Every structure is written in C-alpha cells, then in structure tokens.
Tab-separated table of C-alpha atoms in Angstrom:
chain	number	residue	atom	x	y	z
A	1	MET	CA	27.521	19.339	-12.962
A	2	LYS	CA	25.883	18.253	-9.713
A	3	ILE	CA	22.092	18.502	-9.340
A	4	LEU	CA	19.987	17.787	-6.260
A	5	GLY	CA	16.559	16.422	-7.212
A	6	LEU	CA	13.395	16.503	-5.095
A	7	ASP	CA	9.988	14.996	-5.820
A	8	SER	CA	7.053	15.026	-3.418
A	9	SER	CA	4.339	15.564	-6.023
A	10	GLY	CA	2.398	12.401	-5.143
A	11	ILE	CA	2.462	9.557	-2.657
A	12	VAL	CA	6.128	8.981	-3.539
A	13	ALA	CA	8.779	10.976	-1.689
A	14	SER	CA	12.146	10.987	-3.414
A	15	VAL	CA	15.536	12.671	-3.091
A	16	ALA	CA	18.468	12.153	-5.448
A	17	VAL	CA	21.866	13.535	-6.387
A	18	VAL	CA	23.029	13.273	-9.999
A	19	GLU	CA	26.538	14.321	-11.018
A	20	ASP	CA	27.009	14.461	-14.784
A	21	ASP	CA	26.004	10.966	-16.007
A	22	ASN	CA	26.327	9.366	-12.583
A	23	LEU	CA	23.480	8.764	-10.114
A	24	VAL	CA	25.314	9.313	-6.826
A	25	ALA	CA	22.376	8.508	-4.542
A	26	GLU	CA	18.611	8.141	-4.527
A	27	TYR	CA	16.250	7.685	-1.590
A	28	THR	CA	12.680	6.896	-2.657
A	29	VAL	CA	9.732	5.850	-0.514
A	30	ASN	CA	6.306	4.976	-1.917
A	31	TYR	CA	4.377	4.783	1.340
A	32	LYS	CA	1.873	7.351	2.647
A	33	LYS	CA	2.078	11.094	2.086
A	34	THR	CA	3.981	12.323	5.149
A	35	HIS	CA	6.426	14.379	3.110
A	36	SER	CA	6.555	17.236	5.612
A	37	GLN	CA	8.090	14.783	8.093
A	38	THR	CA	10.234	12.740	5.693
A	39	LEU	CA	11.691	14.847	2.872
A	40	LEU	CA	14.337	16.750	4.846
A	41	PRO	CA	15.386	13.676	6.906
A	42	MET	CA	15.738	11.774	3.610
A	43	LEU	CA	17.944	14.539	2.237
A	44	ASP	CA	19.992	14.488	5.445
A	45	GLN	CA	20.531	10.727	5.091
A	46	VAL	CA	21.596	11.076	1.456
A	47	ALA	CA	24.047	13.842	2.369
A	48	LYS	CA	25.539	11.803	5.237
A	49	MET	CA	25.806	8.546	3.265
A	50	THR	CA	27.559	10.248	0.331
A	51	GLU	CA	29.504	12.837	2.362
A	52	LEU	CA	27.769	15.489	0.301
A	53	ASP	CA	28.536	19.139	0.932
A	54	LEU	CA	25.357	20.868	-0.245
A	55	ASP	CA	27.389	23.962	-1.120
A	56	THR	CA	28.918	21.952	-3.988
A	57	ILE	CA	25.653	21.407	-5.869
A	58	ASP	CA	24.989	23.562	-8.918
A	59	ALA	CA	21.199	23.705	-8.627
A	60	VAL	CA	18.124	22.212	-6.988
A	61	ALA	CA	15.684	20.518	-9.368
A	62	VAL	CA	12.169	20.011	-8.034
A	63	ALA	CA	9.043	18.371	-9.430
A	64	ALA	CA	7.019	21.503	-10.053
A	65	GLY	CA	3.593	20.015	-10.692
A	66	PRO	CA	1.027	18.892	-11.365
A	67	GLY	CA	0.307	16.590	-8.455
A	68	SER	CA	-0.881	16.592	-4.872
A	69	PHE	CA	-1.459	20.180	-3.758
A	70	THR	CA	0.056	19.524	-0.333
A	71	GLY	CA	2.949	17.514	-1.730
A	72	LEU	CA	3.806	20.186	-4.278
A	73	ARG	CA	3.764	22.889	-1.623
A	74	ILE	CA	6.124	20.850	0.570
A	75	GLY	CA	8.510	20.183	-2.299
A	76	SER	CA	8.417	23.797	-3.420
A	77	ALA	CA	9.010	25.158	0.085
A	78	THR	CA	11.900	22.739	0.623
A	79	ALA	CA	13.520	23.641	-2.703
A	80	LYS	CA	13.033	27.385	-2.132
A	81	GLY	CA	14.526	27.131	1.359
A	82	LEU	CA	17.560	25.277	0.037
A	83	GLY	CA	17.954	27.679	-2.862
A	84	LEU	CA	17.868	30.702	-0.582
A	85	ALA	CA	20.175	29.193	2.044
A	86	LEU	CA	22.717	27.878	-0.465
A	87	LYS	CA	22.341	30.750	-2.962
A	88	LYS	CA	21.695	28.222	-5.737
A	89	PRO	CA	19.268	28.403	-8.673
A	90	LEU	CA	16.170	26.235	-8.911
A	91	ILE	CA	15.012	24.140	-11.842
A	92	GLY	CA	11.262	23.554	-11.957
A	93	VAL	CA	10.723	20.243	-13.764
A	94	PRO	CA	7.134	19.433	-14.777
A	95	THR	CA	6.118	16.276	-12.922
A	96	VAL	CA	4.770	14.409	-15.922
A	97	GLU	CA	7.851	15.250	-17.998
A	98	ALA	CA	10.070	13.764	-15.299
A	99	LEU	CA	7.850	10.671	-15.271
A	100	ALA	CA	8.230	10.316	-19.026
A	101	TYR	CA	12.008	10.681	-18.665
A	102	ASN	CA	12.018	7.423	-16.692
A	103	LEU	CA	11.519	5.684	-20.046
A	104	TYR	CA	14.485	7.289	-21.784
A	105	ASP	CA	14.688	6.573	-25.518
A	106	ALA	CA	11.629	4.305	-25.508
A	107	SER	CA	9.908	4.037	-28.879
A	108	GLY	CA	6.350	5.223	-29.491
A	109	LEU	CA	4.314	7.594	-27.357
A	110	ILE	CA	4.882	7.887	-23.611
A	111	CYS	CA	1.850	8.838	-21.546
A	112	PRO	CA	2.279	9.453	-17.809
A	113	ILE	CA	-1.031	9.538	-15.948
A	114	MET	CA	-1.558	10.714	-12.381
A	115	ASP	CA	-4.898	10.247	-10.673
A	116	ALA	CA	-6.453	13.719	-10.344
A	117	ARG	CA	-9.771	12.384	-8.918
A	118	ARG	CA	-13.216	13.046	-10.434
A	119	SER	CA	-12.305	10.625	-13.285
A	120	GLN	CA	-9.580	13.036	-14.398
A	121	VAL	CA	-5.862	12.591	-14.886
A	122	TYR	CA	-2.842	14.848	-14.891
A	123	THR	CA	-1.051	13.841	-18.035
A	124	GLY	CA	0.944	14.809	-21.109
A	125	ILE	CA	2.007	12.999	-24.273
A	126	TYR	CA	5.700	12.637	-25.091
A	127	ARG	CA	8.167	10.864	-27.343
A	128	PHE	CA	11.937	10.624	-27.682
A	129	ALA	CA	13.657	11.831	-30.839
A	130	ASP	CA	17.424	12.098	-31.260
A	131	HIS	CA	17.802	11.167	-27.577
A	132	ARG	CA	15.782	14.140	-26.375
A	133	LEU	CA	12.353	14.215	-24.776
A	134	GLU	CA	9.846	15.932	-27.055
A	135	THR	CA	6.435	17.218	-26.025
A	136	VAL	CA	3.644	15.964	-28.277
A	137	GLU	CA	0.947	17.474	-26.037
A	138	ASP	CA	1.822	19.581	-23.012
A	139	GLN	CA	0.781	18.631	-19.496
A	140	MET	CA	-2.921	18.969	-18.824
A	141	ALA	CA	-5.736	17.924	-16.501
A	142	VAL	CA	-8.389	16.075	-18.540
A	143	PRO	CA	-11.004	13.320	-18.173
A	144	ILE	CA	-9.483	9.905	-18.863
A	145	GLY	CA	-11.934	9.382	-21.743
A	146	GLU	CA	-10.750	12.546	-23.478
A	147	LEU	CA	-7.115	11.455	-23.157
A	148	LEU	CA	-7.853	8.028	-24.649
A	149	GLU	CA	-9.662	9.662	-27.582
A	150	LYS	CA	-6.538	11.744	-28.255
A	151	LEU	CA	-4.309	8.680	-28.170
A	152	ASN	CA	-6.606	6.737	-30.497
A	153	ARG	CA	-6.341	9.575	-33.014
A	154	TYR	CA	-2.530	9.413	-32.972
A	155	GLY	CA	-2.703	5.737	-33.902
A	156	GLU	CA	0.666	4.869	-32.333
A	157	LYS	CA	1.844	2.472	-29.660
A	158	VAL	CA	1.599	3.953	-26.154
A	159	ILE	CA	3.456	3.231	-22.917
A	160	PHE	CA	1.606	4.245	-19.746
A	161	LEU	CA	3.076	4.891	-16.321
A	162	GLY	CA	2.188	6.747	-13.135
A	163	ASP	CA	-0.113	6.279	-10.151
A	164	GLY	CA	-3.143	6.622	-12.423
A	165	VAL	CA	-2.431	3.275	-14.092
A	166	PRO	CA	-3.906	1.068	-11.322
A	167	VAL	CA	-6.973	3.327	-11.177
A	168	PHE	CA	-7.681	3.469	-14.921
A	169	ARG	CA	-6.006	0.370	-16.362
A	170	SER	CA	-9.264	-1.452	-17.069
A	171	VAL	CA	-10.716	1.628	-18.799
A	172	ILE	CA	-7.551	1.971	-20.870
A	173	GLU	CA	-7.618	-1.669	-21.952
A	174	GLU	CA	-11.315	-1.474	-22.830
A	175	THR	CA	-11.210	1.861	-24.683
A	176	LEU	CA	-7.813	2.158	-26.341
A	177	LYS	CA	-7.735	0.934	-29.932
A	178	VAL	CA	-3.961	1.089	-30.372
A	179	SER	CA	-1.249	-1.157	-28.930
A	180	CYS	CA	-0.209	-0.246	-25.394
A	181	SER	CA	1.972	-1.431	-22.549
A	182	PHE	CA	2.505	-0.466	-18.916
A	183	ALA	CA	5.887	0.402	-17.434
A	184	PRO	CA	7.296	-2.014	-14.811
A	185	ALA	CA	7.557	-1.269	-11.100
A	186	HIS	CA	11.092	0.158	-11.028
A	187	VAL	CA	10.264	3.001	-13.447
A	188	ASN	CA	6.500	3.526	-13.172
A	189	LYS	CA	6.375	6.157	-10.402
A	190	GLN	CA	8.011	9.493	-9.648
A	191	ARG	CA	11.767	9.360	-9.074
A	192	ALA	CA	13.970	12.231	-8.002
A	193	ALA	CA	16.732	10.739	-10.149
A	194	ALA	CA	14.659	11.496	-13.250
A	195	VAL	CA	13.915	15.002	-11.940
A	196	ALA	CA	17.642	15.628	-11.411
A	197	ALA	CA	18.709	14.070	-14.728
A	198	LEU	CA	16.152	16.058	-16.711
A	199	GLY	CA	17.091	19.044	-14.557
A	200	GLN	CA	20.606	18.811	-15.982
A	201	VAL	CA	19.183	19.094	-19.491
A	202	TYR	CA	17.094	22.118	-18.491
A	203	TYR	CA	20.088	23.692	-16.723
A	204	ARG	CA	22.164	23.458	-19.899
A	205	ASP	CA	19.256	24.970	-21.838
A	206	GLY	CA	19.141	27.916	-19.420
A	207	LYS	CA	15.795	26.927	-17.875
A	208	ILE	CA	16.620	28.026	-14.346
A	209	GLN	CA	15.003	30.408	-11.878
A	210	THR	CA	15.721	31.981	-8.547
A	211	ALA	CA	14.209	30.616	-5.365
A	212	ALA	CA	12.002	33.713	-5.179
A	213	GLU	CA	10.691	33.136	-8.707
A	214	HIS	CA	9.756	29.489	-8.249
A	215	ALA	CA	6.120	28.463	-7.782
A	216	PRO	CA	4.392	25.104	-8.311
A	217	ASP	CA	2.116	24.560	-11.306
A	218	TYR	CA	-1.103	23.054	-9.946
A	219	LEU	CA	-2.864	22.995	-13.349
A	220	ARG	CA	-6.246	23.350	-11.654
A	221	VAL	CA	-7.654	24.906	-8.503
A	222	SER	CA	-7.847	22.983	-5.259
A	223	GLN	CA	-11.045	21.398	-3.927
A	224	ALA	CA	-11.275	24.112	-1.256
A	225	GLU	CA	-11.085	26.807	-3.938
A	226	ARG	CA	-13.719	25.031	-6.051
A	227	GLU	CA	-16.051	24.792	-3.056
A	228	ARG	CA	-15.522	28.460	-2.210
A	229	ALA	CA	-16.276	29.495	-5.797
A	230	GLU	CA	-19.444	27.386	-5.788
A	231	ARG	CA	-20.521	28.886	-2.449
A	232	GLU	CA	-19.917	32.425	-3.735
A	233	ARG	CA	-21.858	31.622	-6.910
A	234	ARG	CA	-24.848	30.472	-4.848
A	235	GLU	CA	-24.618	33.573	-2.689
A	236	ASP	CA	-24.604	35.787	-5.770
A	237	GLN	CA	-27.703	34.030	-7.072
A	238	THR	CA	-29.643	34.267	-3.810
A	239	GLY	CA	-28.312	37.652	-2.714
A	240	GLU	CA	-27.541	36.404	0.781
A	241	LYS	CA	-24.792	34.505	2.559
A	242	LYS	CA	-25.272	30.877	3.604
C-alpha cells in the first residue's frame, strides 16, 4: 500500500510518501505559512527525488483539521485536486490524531495542543493500547484551563506536543498536578509521515472518501464569521445597519 500524506494545518508544511512500513520520503518545513506557494513544489520535489509515479499511489491522506483556516483550505484543495486528477480516494486524518501518532506506543496519555488563540487550544486526549491509537477524548477547541482540569481528573502521566506547547508551557507546569513531559523537536510538530502512516490504518479500516466528499473540520468558526455574527447581532438589537 502506498499513501501520499499532506499536512498544511499549521505553520508546518509537510509532504510524505509511505509504502507499507517504509517511509519513502518526507519533506517538512517549519518556517512561515506560505503553503499556497510551497506545498505543490514540495510534492514535485518528492516525486522527482523518488521517481514517484503519482498514478501508483493508493490514496491521498490529508490533515483534515483542526488548524489554521487558510492552511486547512490549501491542504484540502490540494488533496481534492490530486484525488480528482488521479481518480484516487482521500483519507481525512484529524490533525491532532496525526500529532498523537508521532508518539507511537508511548505510555500514558498523549495530549497534542495547537494554539487556537484567545487562550484556547485545539486538542484531544489519546493513548495507545495493543499498538493502536485510542481516543480518550475526541478533538475539541477548549480553553487551556479547561483542558488541564480534565487531565488532572484522569490522574495519569501526560505527554504534550504541538505548537501550543511554547505558548502554554508555563501554564501547564504551574497548573497540572500530574506528571508530564514534552515531546522532543523531531516529533513535536505536524508531520506528513504520521498523516500517511495513520492514513494506512484508516484505509484498512475503510475510512476513505471521494475527493468530492472531503471537507476540512475547522471545529469552530473563523474570526471573520464571528465578527459578522456579532455585527448582525448588534444590528438586530438596534434595528439598523452599522
């Protein structure tokens, strides 16, 4: 089985090809969010370096959210375009699940956190059992304080990773009452290799979709939508447009 993985859900842009248990290639850049300019050239480089015929892949796995609204749209559009052109199925892999998969077979709870602004995080709580990733609490957008309260109630060791760690590390260390650690640099951010590897698991489980069916999961509305809703609420209250 050969899976192409894409992740542009945050500041990281990443492309990978996984064939069975072999990582054939991975191109990951953690520098500025210019994914509209970089993702396809990165894929082109991977294909050239590995002499990859894209017609030979079985599916395209893409980080399906949550994450940056713009980044998710770019990743989704790229995956949908490839799926339509190649007539291949898509595998939407939740971003935080792919992050957790970086820490395969780690003991204790795994808690990816992505900075969602406004003191909130995109997160989920996971563990490995019998070599499979299990969802303890599904992905969500919550205040960091609420997440830490949840983890304190579980009373288990926690491993944190994701771009929210630098933002909230001091709060975590001050608030968390259970033992915790933070994943090292080579596995603490999004990686398309994890998206593709977990995509293989989902593919075997029948969790595939057509390019037309795929849509990102934003988890919450964008800032523009929030501002529009607030403006409409004020207009309803005053009875006139501002």
